[in-house]
mmCIF file of C-alpha atoms in Angstrom:
data_model
loop_
_atom_site.group_PDB
_atom_site.id
_atom_site.type_symbol
_atom_site.label_atom_id
_atom_site.label_comp_id
_atom_site.label_asym_id
_atom_site.label_seq_id
_atom_site.Cartn_x
_atom_site.Cartn_y
_atom_site.Cartn_z
ATOM 1 C CA MET A 23 -0.020 0.022 0.193
ATOM 2 C CA ARG A 24 1.237 3.465 -0.942
ATOM 3 C CA TYR A 25 1.806 5.942 1.781
ATOM 4 C CA GLY A 26 -1.117 8.475 1.848
ATOM 5 C CA PRO A 27 -4.270 8.928 3.906
ATOM 6 C CA GLN A 28 -5.608 5.389 3.599
ATOM 7 C CA TRP A 29 -2.175 4.102 4.865
ATOM 8 C CA ARG A 30 -2.148 6.510 7.688
ATOM 9 C CA ASP A 31 -5.811 5.413 8.711
ATOM 10 C CA TYR A 32 -4.770 1.902 8.727
ATOM 11 C CA ARG A 33 -1.508 2.838 10.787
ATOM 12 C CA ARG A 34 -3.500 4.479 13.361
ATOM 13 C CA VAL A 35 -5.871 1.553 13.958
ATOM 14 C CA PHE A 36 -2.742 -0.754 14.151
ATOM 15 C CA HIS A 37 -1.017 1.503 16.600
ATOM 16 C CA GLN A 38 -4.323 1.624 18.734
ATOM 17 C CA HIS A 39 -4.348 -2.155 19.307
ATOM 18 C CA PHE A 40 -0.536 -2.757 19.221
ATOM 19 C CA ASN A 41 1.499 -0.056 20.832
ATOM 20 C CA GLN A 42 3.565 -0.753 23.680
ATOM 21 C CA VAL A 43 1.050 -0.274 26.320
ATOM 22 C CA ALA A 44 -1.865 -1.966 24.606
ATOM 23 C CA VAL A 45 -0.060 -5.142 24.244
ATOM 24 C CA ASP A 46 -0.123 -6.121 27.788
ATOM 25 C CA LYS A 47 -3.556 -6.741 27.710
ATOM 26 C CA TYR A 48 -2.669 -9.757 25.728
ATOM 27 C CA GLN A 49 -0.329 -11.305 27.933
ATOM 28 C CA ASP A 50 -2.656 -13.641 29.723
ATOM 29 C CA ILE A 51 -3.398 -15.135 26.514
ATOM 30 C CA GLN A 52 0.043 -15.375 25.304
ATOM 31 C CA ALA A 53 1.077 -17.068 28.741
ATOM 32 C CA ARG A 54 -1.708 -19.455 28.466
ATOM 33 C CA GLU A 55 -1.042 -20.503 24.858
ATOM 34 C CA SER A 56 2.529 -21.016 25.843
ATOM 35 C CA GLN A 57 1.693 -23.521 28.563
ATOM 36 C CA VAL A 58 -0.601 -25.444 25.932
ATOM 37 C CA PHE A 59 2.427 -25.596 23.563
ATOM 38 C CA LEU A 60 4.588 -26.935 26.684
ATOM 39 C CA ARG A 61 1.800 -29.648 27.008
ATOM 40 C CA ARG A 62 1.926 -30.630 23.381
ATOM 41 C CA LEU A 63 5.765 -30.701 23.174
ATOM 42 C CA LEU A 64 5.713 -33.013 26.214
ATOM 43 C CA GLU A 65 3.195 -35.169 24.355
ATOM 44 C CA THR A 66 4.617 -35.395 20.735
ATOM 45 C CA PRO A 67 8.126 -33.677 20.960
ATOM 46 C CA GLU A 68 8.820 -34.819 17.194
ATOM 47 C CA ASP A 69 5.858 -32.554 16.075
ATOM 48 C CA PHE A 70 7.537 -29.437 17.386
ATOM 49 C CA PHE A 71 7.119 -27.348 14.072
ATOM 50 C CA ASP A 72 3.465 -28.091 14.092
ATOM 51 C CA HIS A 73 3.355 -27.047 17.742
ATOM 52 C CA ILE A 74 4.933 -23.640 17.144
ATOM 53 C CA ARG A 75 2.727 -22.832 14.306
ATOM 54 C CA LEU A 76 -0.492 -23.733 16.150
ATOM 55 C CA ALA A 77 0.656 -21.893 19.408
ATOM 56 C CA PHE A 78 0.852 -18.600 17.401
ATOM 57 C CA THR A 79 -1.889 -19.126 15.306
ATOM 58 C CA THR A 80 -4.288 -19.907 18.210
ATOM 59 C CA THR A 81 -2.925 -16.833 19.917
ATOM 60 C CA ILE A 82 -3.333 -14.547 17.502
ATOM 61 C CA MET A 83 -6.608 -15.772 16.130
ATOM 62 C CA GLU A 84 -8.088 -15.226 19.473
ATOM 63 C CA ILE A 85 -6.598 -11.797 19.910
ATOM 64 C CA VAL A 86 -7.599 -10.655 16.259
ATOM 65 C CA TYR A 87 -10.733 -12.333 15.865
ATOM 66 C CA GLY A 88 -12.112 -14.098 19.102
ATOM 67 C CA ILE A 89 -11.884 -17.146 17.106
ATOM 68 C CA PRO A 90 -10.926 -20.383 19.281
ATOM 69 C CA VAL A 91 -8.734 -22.606 17.592
ATOM 70 C CA THR A 92 -9.005 -26.183 18.676
ATOM 71 C CA ASN A 93 -6.516 -28.246 16.588
ATOM 72 C CA LYS A 94 -3.934 -27.956 13.789
ATOM 73 C CA ASN A 95 -6.493 -29.156 11.349
ATOM 74 C CA ASP A 96 -8.808 -26.246 11.911
ATOM 75 C CA LYS A 97 -9.845 -24.664 8.700
ATOM 76 C CA PHE A 98 -8.641 -21.344 9.604
ATOM 77 C CA VAL A 99 -5.165 -22.806 10.524
ATOM 78 C CA ALA A 100 -5.180 -24.507 7.140
ATOM 79 C CA MET A 101 -6.333 -21.292 5.183
ATOM 80 C CA SER A 102 -3.628 -19.032 6.838
ATOM 81 C CA GLU A 103 -0.853 -21.746 6.095
ATOM 82 C CA GLU A 104 -1.932 -21.540 2.476
ATOM 83 C CA ALA A 105 -2.011 -17.658 2.390
ATOM 84 C CA ILE A 106 1.343 -17.444 3.865
ATOM 85 C CA ASN A 107 2.846 -19.865 1.369
ATOM 86 C CA SER A 108 1.392 -17.857 -1.396
ATOM 87 C CA LEU A 109 2.399 -14.654 -0.159
ATOM 88 C CA SER A 110 5.980 -15.812 0.238
ATOM 89 C CA VAL A 111 6.062 -16.519 -3.471
ATOM 90 C CA ALA A 112 3.903 -13.703 -4.808
ATOM 91 C CA ALA A 113 5.960 -10.947 -2.950
ATOM 92 C CA ILE A 114 9.276 -11.709 -4.547
ATOM 93 C CA PRO A 115 10.079 -9.234 -7.531
ATOM 94 C CA GLY A 116 11.213 -11.181 -10.730
ATOM 95 C CA ALA A 117 9.630 -14.411 -9.563
ATOM 96 C CA PHE A 118 7.439 -14.396 -12.761
ATOM 97 C CA LEU A 119 8.471 -13.580 -16.358
ATOM 98 C CA VAL A 120 5.492 -10.841 -16.345
ATOM 99 C CA ASP A 121 7.889 -8.821 -13.928
ATOM 100 C CA PHE A 122 10.526 -8.373 -16.712
ATOM 101 C CA VAL A 123 7.940 -8.240 -19.690
ATOM 102 C CA PRO A 124 4.862 -6.410 -18.698
ATOM 103 C CA ILE A 125 2.943 -6.684 -21.772
ATOM 104 C CA LEU A 126 2.173 -10.287 -20.832
ATOM 105 C CA LYS A 127 -0.405 -9.108 -18.341
ATOM 106 C CA HIS A 128 -2.672 -8.569 -21.223
ATOM 107 C CA VAL A 129 -2.745 -12.223 -22.357
ATOM 108 C CA PRO A 130 -5.517 -14.650 -21.432
ATOM 109 C CA ALA A 131 -4.865 -17.023 -18.529
ATOM 110 C CA TRP A 132 -5.047 -20.136 -20.826
ATOM 111 C CA PHE A 133 -2.265 -18.868 -23.191
ATOM 112 C CA PRO A 134 0.985 -21.132 -22.723
ATOM 113 C CA GLY A 135 3.205 -19.317 -20.395
ATOM 114 C CA ALA A 136 0.581 -17.409 -18.656
ATOM 115 C CA GLY A 137 0.679 -19.699 -15.577
ATOM 116 C CA PHE A 138 1.246 -16.476 -13.511
ATOM 117 C CA LYS A 139 -2.250 -15.366 -14.454
ATOM 118 C CA ARG A 140 -4.026 -18.393 -13.177
ATOM 119 C CA LYS A 141 -1.659 -18.164 -9.889
ATOM 120 C CA ALA A 142 -2.938 -14.651 -9.546
ATOM 121 C CA GLU A 143 -6.496 -15.633 -9.844
ATOM 122 C CA GLU A 144 -6.043 -18.404 -7.305
ATOM 123 C CA TRP A 145 -4.165 -15.976 -4.966
ATOM 124 C CA SER A 146 -6.865 -13.364 -5.318
ATOM 125 C CA CYS A 147 -9.437 -15.762 -4.455
ATOM 126 C CA LEU A 148 -7.461 -17.101 -1.369
ATOM 127 C CA LYS A 149 -6.819 -13.380 -0.276
ATOM 128 C CA ASN A 150 -10.554 -12.464 -0.379
ATOM 129 C CA ARG A 151 -11.256 -15.651 1.771
ATOM 130 C CA PHE A 152 -8.251 -14.723 4.281
ATOM 131 C CA ILE A 153 -9.571 -11.217 4.515
ATOM 132 C CA ASN A 154 -13.482 -12.084 4.895
ATOM 133 C CA GLU A 155 -13.986 -15.400 6.366
ATOM 134 C CA PRO A 156 -12.663 -15.000 9.738
ATOM 135 C CA PHE A 157 -14.165 -11.269 9.889
ATOM 136 C CA ASP A 158 -17.539 -12.656 8.785
ATOM 137 C CA PHE A 159 -17.110 -15.320 11.856
ATOM 138 C CA THR A 160 -16.752 -12.477 14.284
ATOM 139 C CA LYS A 161 -19.402 -10.140 12.988
ATOM 140 C CA VAL A 162 -22.090 -13.262 13.086
ATOM 141 C CA ALA A 163 -20.805 -14.080 16.788
ATOM 142 C CA LEU A 164 -21.170 -10.561 17.844
ATOM 143 C CA HIS A 165 -24.578 -10.260 16.326
ATOM 144 C CA GLU A 166 -25.889 -13.544 17.930
ATOM 145 C CA GLY A 167 -24.245 -12.626 21.150
ATOM 146 C CA SER A 168 -22.040 -15.607 21.269
ATOM 147 C CA MET A 169 -18.643 -13.877 21.478
ATOM 148 C CA MET A 170 -16.584 -15.623 24.328
ATOM 149 C CA ARG A 171 -14.082 -12.630 24.432
ATOM 150 C CA ALA A 172 -13.658 -9.137 23.153
ATOM 151 C CA SER A 173 -11.273 -9.211 20.087
ATOM 152 C CA ILE A 174 -9.750 -6.529 17.759
ATOM 153 C CA ALA A 175 -12.355 -7.221 15.244
ATOM 154 C CA SER A 176 -15.214 -7.137 17.537
ATOM 155 C CA THR A 177 -13.945 -3.828 18.913
ATOM 156 C CA LEU A 178 -13.747 -2.325 15.474
ATOM 157 C CA LEU A 179 -17.215 -3.724 14.307
ATOM 158 C CA GLN A 180 -18.647 -2.127 17.597
ATOM 159 C CA SER A 181 -17.128 1.327 16.661
ATOM 160 C CA LEU A 182 -17.880 1.331 12.941
ATOM 161 C CA PRO A 183 -20.703 3.758 11.893
ATOM 162 C CA GLU A 184 -23.819 1.817 10.713
ATOM 163 C CA GLY A 185 -23.865 1.228 6.869
ATOM 164 C CA ASN A 186 -20.240 2.694 6.379
ATOM 165 C CA THR A 187 -18.868 -0.001 4.087
ATOM 166 C CA GLU A 188 -15.533 1.759 3.546
ATOM 167 C CA ALA A 189 -14.912 1.832 7.120
ATOM 168 C CA GLU A 190 -15.705 -1.906 7.284
ATOM 169 C CA LEU A 191 -13.468 -2.628 4.444
ATOM 170 C CA ARG A 192 -10.580 -0.864 6.381
ATOM 171 C CA ALA A 193 -11.373 -2.874 9.497
ATOM 172 C CA ARG A 194 -11.410 -6.170 7.388
ATOM 173 C CA ASN A 195 -7.967 -5.273 5.777
ATOM 174 C CA VAL A 196 -6.474 -4.305 9.129
ATOM 175 C CA THR A 197 -7.513 -7.343 11.067
ATOM 176 C CA ALA A 198 -6.002 -9.736 8.343
ATOM 177 C CA MET A 199 -2.681 -7.696 8.173
ATOM 178 C CA ALA A 200 -2.706 -7.930 11.949
ATOM 179 C CA TYR A 201 -3.014 -11.480 12.052
ATOM 180 C CA ILE A 202 -0.674 -12.702 9.180
ATOM 181 C CA GLY A 203 1.903 -10.269 10.204
ATOM 182 C CA ARG A 204 2.161 -11.347 13.572
ATOM 183 C CA LEU A 205 2.102 -15.051 12.649
ATOM 184 C CA LEU A 206 4.746 -14.788 10.045
ATOM 185 C CA LEU A 207 7.307 -13.115 12.249
ATOM 186 C CA THR A 208 6.978 -15.106 15.600
ATOM 187 C CA THR A 209 6.496 -18.643 13.906
ATOM 188 C CA ALA A 210 9.788 -18.166 11.984
ATOM 189 C CA ALA A 211 11.752 -16.620 14.731
ATOM 190 C CA ILE A 212 10.906 -19.304 17.277
ATOM 191 C CA ARG A 213 11.879 -21.884 14.519
ATOM 192 C CA VAL A 214 15.397 -20.329 14.645
ATOM 193 C CA LEU A 215 15.355 -20.265 18.429
ATOM 194 C CA PHE A 216 15.230 -24.315 18.304
ATOM 195 C CA LEU A 217 17.945 -24.264 15.819
ATOM 196 C CA ALA A 218 20.189 -22.084 17.875
ATOM 197 C CA MET A 219 19.604 -24.008 21.018
ATOM 198 C CA LEU A 220 20.228 -27.261 19.288
ATOM 199 C CA THR A 221 23.465 -26.148 17.953
ATOM 200 C CA HIS A 222 24.789 -24.062 20.739
ATOM 201 C CA PRO A 223 24.028 -25.960 24.102
ATOM 202 C CA GLY A 224 26.322 -23.414 25.908
ATOM 203 C CA ALA A 225 23.984 -20.762 25.410
ATOM 204 C CA GLN A 226 21.036 -22.871 26.214
ATOM 205 C CA LYS A 227 22.638 -23.968 29.646
ATOM 206 C CA ARG A 228 23.368 -20.322 30.464
ATOM 207 C CA ALA A 229 19.706 -19.346 29.951
ATOM 208 C CA GLN A 230 18.578 -22.237 31.991
ATOM 209 C CA GLU A 231 21.050 -21.331 34.937
ATOM 210 C CA GLU A 232 19.516 -17.591 34.761
ATOM 211 C CA LEU A 233 15.866 -19.320 34.885
ATOM 212 C CA ASP A 234 16.746 -21.555 37.845
ATOM 213 C CA ARG A 235 18.361 -18.756 39.693
ATOM 214 C CA VAL A 236 15.504 -16.104 39.374
ATOM 215 C CA VAL A 237 12.288 -18.404 38.692
ATOM 216 C CA GLY A 238 13.204 -21.632 40.366
ATOM 217 C CA ASN A 239 11.707 -24.902 39.457
ATOM 218 C CA SER A 240 8.327 -24.781 41.077
ATOM 219 C CA ARG A 241 6.589 -22.398 38.393
ATOM 220 C CA LEU A 242 6.805 -21.258 35.038
ATOM 221 C CA PRO A 243 8.409 -17.759 34.370
ATOM 222 C CA VAL A 244 5.918 -14.985 34.104
ATOM 223 C CA PHE A 245 5.997 -11.533 32.401
ATOM 224 C CA SER A 246 6.987 -9.736 35.702
ATOM 225 C CA ASP A 247 10.296 -11.788 35.873
ATOM 226 C CA ARG A 248 11.721 -10.101 32.732
ATOM 227 C CA ASP A 249 13.451 -7.426 34.255
ATOM 228 C CA GLN A 250 15.639 -10.147 36.122
ATOM 229 C CA LEU A 251 16.234 -12.332 32.868
ATOM 230 C CA PRO A 252 18.718 -10.226 31.001
ATOM 231 C CA TYR A 253 20.211 -13.252 29.322
ATOM 232 C CA ILE A 254 16.866 -14.507 28.194
ATOM 233 C CA ASP A 255 16.473 -10.981 26.427
ATOM 234 C CA ALA A 256 19.820 -11.115 25.137
ATOM 235 C CA LEU A 257 19.078 -14.534 23.774
ATOM 236 C CA ILE A 258 15.921 -13.302 21.955
ATOM 237 C CA LYS A 259 17.970 -10.374 20.415
ATOM 238 C CA GLU A 260 20.704 -12.743 19.075
ATOM 239 C CA THR A 261 18.064 -15.142 17.766
ATOM 240 C CA LEU A 262 16.667 -12.247 15.664
ATOM 241 C CA ARG A 263 20.274 -11.251 14.585
ATOM 242 C CA TRP A 264 21.770 -14.429 13.920
ATOM 243 C CA LEU A 265 19.409 -15.831 11.363
ATOM 244 C CA PRO A 266 17.308 -12.742 10.169
ATOM 245 C CA ILE A 267 14.074 -14.463 9.055
ATOM 246 C CA ALA A 268 13.640 -11.760 6.353
ATOM 247 C CA PRO A 269 17.109 -11.137 5.261
ATOM 248 C CA LEU A 270 15.907 -8.816 2.469
ATOM 249 C CA ALA A 271 13.486 -6.788 4.437
ATOM 250 C CA GLY A 272 10.495 -8.912 3.715
ATOM 251 C CA LEU A 273 8.323 -7.003 1.213
ATOM 252 C CA PRO A 274 9.957 -4.786 -1.262
ATOM 253 C CA HIS A 275 9.872 -0.813 -0.992
ATOM 254 C CA ALA A 276 9.653 1.845 -3.620
ATOM 255 C CA SER A 277 11.643 5.327 -3.434
ATOM 256 C CA THR A 278 9.001 8.089 -3.627
ATOM 257 C CA GLU A 279 11.647 10.559 -5.001
ATOM 258 C CA ASP A 280 15.087 10.612 -6.591
ATOM 259 C CA ASP A 281 17.826 10.042 -3.779
ATOM 260 C CA VAL A 282 21.500 9.554 -3.861
ATOM 261 C CA TYR A 283 23.382 6.966 -1.623
ATOM 262 C CA ASN A 284 27.119 6.809 -1.557
ATOM 263 C CA GLY A 285 27.406 8.608 -4.860
ATOM 264 C CA TYR A 286 24.550 6.236 -6.386
ATOM 265 C CA LEU A 287 21.452 7.855 -8.021
ATOM 266 C CA ILE A 288 18.255 5.919 -6.903
ATOM 267 C CA PRO A 289 15.561 7.065 -9.350
ATOM 268 C CA LYS A 290 12.159 7.700 -8.153
ATOM 269 C CA GLY A 291 10.046 4.466 -8.260
ATOM 270 C CA SER A 292 13.144 1.938 -7.740
ATOM 271 C CA ILE A 293 12.263 -1.129 -6.103
ATOM 272 C CA ILE A 294 14.347 -1.240 -2.828
ATOM 273 C CA PHE A 295 15.008 -4.040 -0.500
ATOM 274 C CA GLY A 296 16.876 -3.250 2.723
ATOM 275 C CA ASN A 297 19.723 -5.680 3.216
ATOM 276 C CA ILE A 298 18.702 -6.888 6.678
ATOM 277 C CA TRP A 299 21.251 -9.684 6.768
ATOM 278 C CA SER A 300 24.256 -6.980 5.933
ATOM 279 C CA ILE A 301 23.096 -4.718 8.692
ATOM 280 C CA LEU A 302 22.706 -7.454 11.198
ATOM 281 C CA HIS A 303 26.139 -9.151 10.075
ATOM 282 C CA ASP A 304 28.369 -6.015 9.997
ATOM 283 C CA PRO A 305 31.574 -7.141 11.882
ATOM 284 C CA MET A 306 32.240 -3.423 12.770
ATOM 285 C CA VAL A 307 28.844 -3.538 14.949
ATOM 286 C CA TYR A 308 28.814 -7.399 15.809
ATOM 287 C CA PRO A 309 32.111 -8.731 15.996
ATOM 288 C CA GLU A 310 32.280 -12.366 14.984
ATOM 289 C CA PRO A 311 28.762 -11.951 13.524
ATOM 290 C CA GLU A 312 28.484 -15.710 12.230
ATOM 291 C CA LYS A 313 28.631 -16.891 15.813
ATOM 292 C CA PHE A 314 25.652 -17.096 17.949
ATOM 293 C CA LYS A 315 26.837 -14.937 20.992
ATOM 294 C CA PRO A 316 23.898 -13.659 23.212
ATOM 295 C CA GLU A 317 26.534 -12.251 25.611
ATOM 296 C CA ARG A 318 27.288 -9.570 22.837
ATOM 297 C CA PHE A 319 24.274 -7.708 24.067
ATOM 298 C CA LEU A 320 25.464 -7.797 27.972
ATOM 299 C CA LYS A 321 27.723 -5.786 29.973
ATOM 300 C CA ASP A 322 28.101 -6.200 33.719
ATOM 301 C CA GLY A 323 25.076 -8.447 33.839
ATOM 302 C CA LYS A 324 22.890 -6.233 31.970
ATOM 303 C CA LEU A 325 21.681 -5.395 28.577
ATOM 304 C CA ASN A 326 24.204 -3.010 27.069
ATOM 305 C CA PRO A 327 22.192 -0.153 25.207
ATOM 306 C CA GLU A 328 25.687 0.438 23.430
ATOM 307 C CA VAL A 329 25.148 -2.567 21.350
ATOM 308 C CA ARG A 330 22.487 -1.779 18.447
ATOM 309 C CA ASP A 331 19.261 -3.836 18.985
ATOM 310 C CA PRO A 332 18.622 -6.067 15.987
ATOM 311 C CA SER A 333 14.894 -4.836 16.171
ATOM 312 C CA VAL A 334 15.983 -1.652 14.541
ATOM 313 C CA ALA A 335 16.318 -3.771 11.284
ATOM 314 C CA VAL A 336 14.112 -6.741 11.974
ATOM 315 C CA PHE A 337 11.075 -4.982 12.188
ATOM 316 C CA GLY A 338 11.497 -2.501 9.414
ATOM 317 C CA PHE A 339 12.398 1.125 8.973
ATOM 318 C CA GLY A 340 10.998 4.573 9.549
ATOM 319 C CA ARG A 341 7.314 5.113 9.168
ATOM 320 C CA ARG A 342 7.187 1.445 7.807
ATOM 321 C CA ILE A 343 8.452 -0.097 10.960
ATOM 322 C CA CYS A 344 6.361 -3.065 12.090
ATOM 323 C CA PRO A 345 3.648 -1.672 14.356
ATOM 324 C CA GLY A 346 3.139 -5.203 15.861
ATOM 325 C CA ARG A 347 6.804 -5.368 16.977
ATOM 326 C CA HIS A 348 5.843 -4.981 20.615
ATOM 327 C CA PHE A 349 3.296 -7.897 20.560
ATOM 328 C CA SER A 350 6.030 -10.075 18.679
ATOM 329 C CA ASP A 351 8.784 -9.304 21.365
ATOM 330 C CA ASN A 352 6.202 -10.430 24.024
ATOM 331 C CA ALA A 353 5.257 -13.681 22.346
ATOM 332 C CA MET A 354 9.156 -14.330 21.954
ATOM 333 C CA TYR A 355 9.783 -14.039 25.709
ATOM 334 C CA SER A 356 6.680 -15.733 26.864
ATOM 335 C CA LEU A 357 7.435 -18.901 24.824
ATOM 336 C CA THR A 358 11.202 -18.720 25.078
ATOM 337 C CA SER A 359 11.421 -18.453 28.615
ATOM 338 C CA SER A 360 8.807 -21.105 29.246
ATOM 339 C CA LEU A 361 10.323 -23.441 27.006
ATOM 340 C CA LEU A 362 13.779 -23.303 28.378
ATOM 341 C CA SER A 363 12.735 -23.678 31.895
ATOM 342 C CA VAL A 364 11.617 -26.978 31.512
ATOM 343 C CA PHE A 365 12.825 -28.625 28.373
ATOM 344 C CA ASP A 366 16.325 -29.269 27.053
ATOM 345 C CA ILE A 367 16.631 -29.194 23.141
ATOM 346 C CA GLU A 368 19.470 -31.549 22.012
ATOM 347 C CA LEU A 369 20.870 -33.015 18.778
ATOM 348 C CA PRO A 370 18.853 -35.993 17.226
ATOM 349 C CA LEU A 371 20.376 -39.159 17.667
ATOM 350 C CA ASP A 372 20.910 -42.073 15.036
ATOM 351 C CA GLU A 373 20.291 -45.550 15.278
ATOM 352 C CA ARG A 374 23.308 -46.484 17.348
ATOM 353 C CA GLY A 375 22.602 -43.355 19.786
ATOM 354 C CA GLN A 376 25.144 -41.192 18.574
ATOM 355 C CA PRO A 377 24.466 -37.465 17.912
ATOM 356 C CA VAL A 378 23.721 -36.150 14.272
ATOM 357 C CA LEU A 379 24.520 -32.867 13.006
ATOM 358 C CA VAL A 380 21.838 -30.736 11.926
ATOM 359 C CA THR A 381 22.071 -28.350 8.720
ATOM 360 C CA PRO A 382 18.623 -27.364 7.796
ATOM 361 C CA GLN A 383 17.484 -25.938 4.329
ATOM 362 C CA MET A 384 16.860 -22.354 4.572
ATOM 363 C CA GLY A 385 13.771 -20.884 3.012
ATOM 364 C CA SER A 386 13.971 -18.843 -0.121
ATOM 365 C CA GLY A 387 10.663 -16.815 -0.177
ATOM 366 C CA LEU A 388 9.456 -13.715 1.377
ATOM 367 C CA LEU A 389 10.833 -15.116 4.758
ATOM 368 C CA SER A 390 13.793 -17.458 4.971
ATOM 369 C CA PRO A 391 13.238 -19.621 7.997
ATOM 370 C CA PRO A 392 14.813 -22.759 8.722
ATOM 371 C CA GLY A 393 13.075 -25.891 7.004
ATOM 372 C CA PRO A 394 12.133 -28.939 8.988
ATOM 373 C CA PHE A 395 14.677 -30.461 11.085
ATOM 374 C CA LYS A 396 14.893 -33.200 13.757
ATOM 375 C CA CYS A 397 16.089 -32.710 17.322
ATOM 376 C CA THR A 398 15.652 -34.321 20.696
ATOM 377 C CA ILE A 399 13.529 -32.544 23.157
ATOM 378 C CA LYS A 400 13.069 -34.004 26.620
ATOM 379 C CA PRO A 401 12.032 -32.566 30.007
ATOM 380 C CA ARG A 402 14.759 -31.349 32.229
ATOM 381 C CA SER A 403 13.820 -33.349 35.188
ATOM 382 C CA ARG A 404 10.915 -35.208 36.637
ATOM 383 C CA VAL A 405 10.040 -32.001 38.551
ATOM 384 C CA ALA A 406 9.833 -30.184 35.178
ATOM 385 C CA GLU A 407 7.705 -32.652 33.451
ATOM 386 C CA ALA A 408 5.408 -32.675 36.453
ATOM 387 C CA LEU A 409 5.141 -28.882 36.175
ATOM 388 C CA VAL A 410 4.085 -28.966 32.649
ATOM 389 C CA ARG A 411 1.634 -31.609 33.208
ATOM 390 C CA ASP A 412 0.188 -29.697 36.293
ATOM 391 C CA THR A 413 -0.274 -26.598 33.986
ATOM 392 C CA GLN A 414 -4.105 -25.458 34.330
ATOM 393 C CA MET A 415 -5.556 -24.816 30.982
ATOM 394 C CA ASP A 416 -8.757 -22.734 30.341
ATOM 395 C CA GLU A 417 -10.121 -25.424 27.760
ATOM 396 C CA VAL A 418 -9.348 -28.668 26.648
ATOM 397 C CA VAL A 419 -7.224 -28.399 23.489
ATOM 398 C CA ILE A 420 -6.402 -31.153 21.165
ATOM 399 C CA GLY A 421 -3.049 -30.904 19.352
#
């Protein structure tokens, strides 16, 4: 969407629900779903990729639409997966020949070589479903009085002027973007966390030592513990820096006017990608950038404000910076601290019981999270296992 009045309207609504203060009201849902995630992980650790996706899908679907998601086969889960996969391909400039030969957009969909047009029609249908079906669910539930909990969509619906179709369309688009944006980043980042813990057991052990010292083993970490867990914060920052899930700033941008950078003219309308990978692997800023070292963000046992926070690049730039960054940060903290307090993540074993090195295939679409890989996930102790099993859930959730 181009910068202008409509973009500012969307941004204002986003900020209203995802600013640094507003996101605190979602902490109870995030904490609850982190606990559900732990229970699923305990029962079927080999399905941890599915559990990651479902944890964030459930959280965000409830917050944005008030829709309870019961299992990984839920229709909204399947639809969001399909939408994300399509977006990852469609958003890459140059992915289709029509990007280089614009006149091809005029050929019919049945014409040889016009597969891009058929894809575009499929994706347009999927996009419309993704924008409308969850929103319509909320709209009907609100009308029937069956909403279990207030959501962003229900709040927007209640504030809409009657008969204002333009305002409702804006609300539909805002909720869809809020949902998919939060899901994309947090799901991919937690995959990277698992990979980092798998390949850097020293960092995992240090995080667990901090959790044991501050939280103990009789309860799970809570948000009020965070100020006393600087290494956990450093671990999250290093996870975002080490393998940025959008190495080329995700969606492309365009220059709004002619500009000059380091002597190079950038004409108005040029497609621009921010090189997030280069920014976060600059050895002048992050010595030994290829190494996973959470301690680079610490000084005297506290976060070092002199070290550039990766969020300045990971969440975008300037007026386009991700408005949901505070929500994603809370989600990362809740799941990371809970996970490491009760589980060990180790290399998988072969048939002889020997550790197997893991080298996952990285994605090549809009986002580049690690592809599926195996690992050994087990409770740190019997006490930790009992703590997970004793976790109270608000509802029965089938993983």
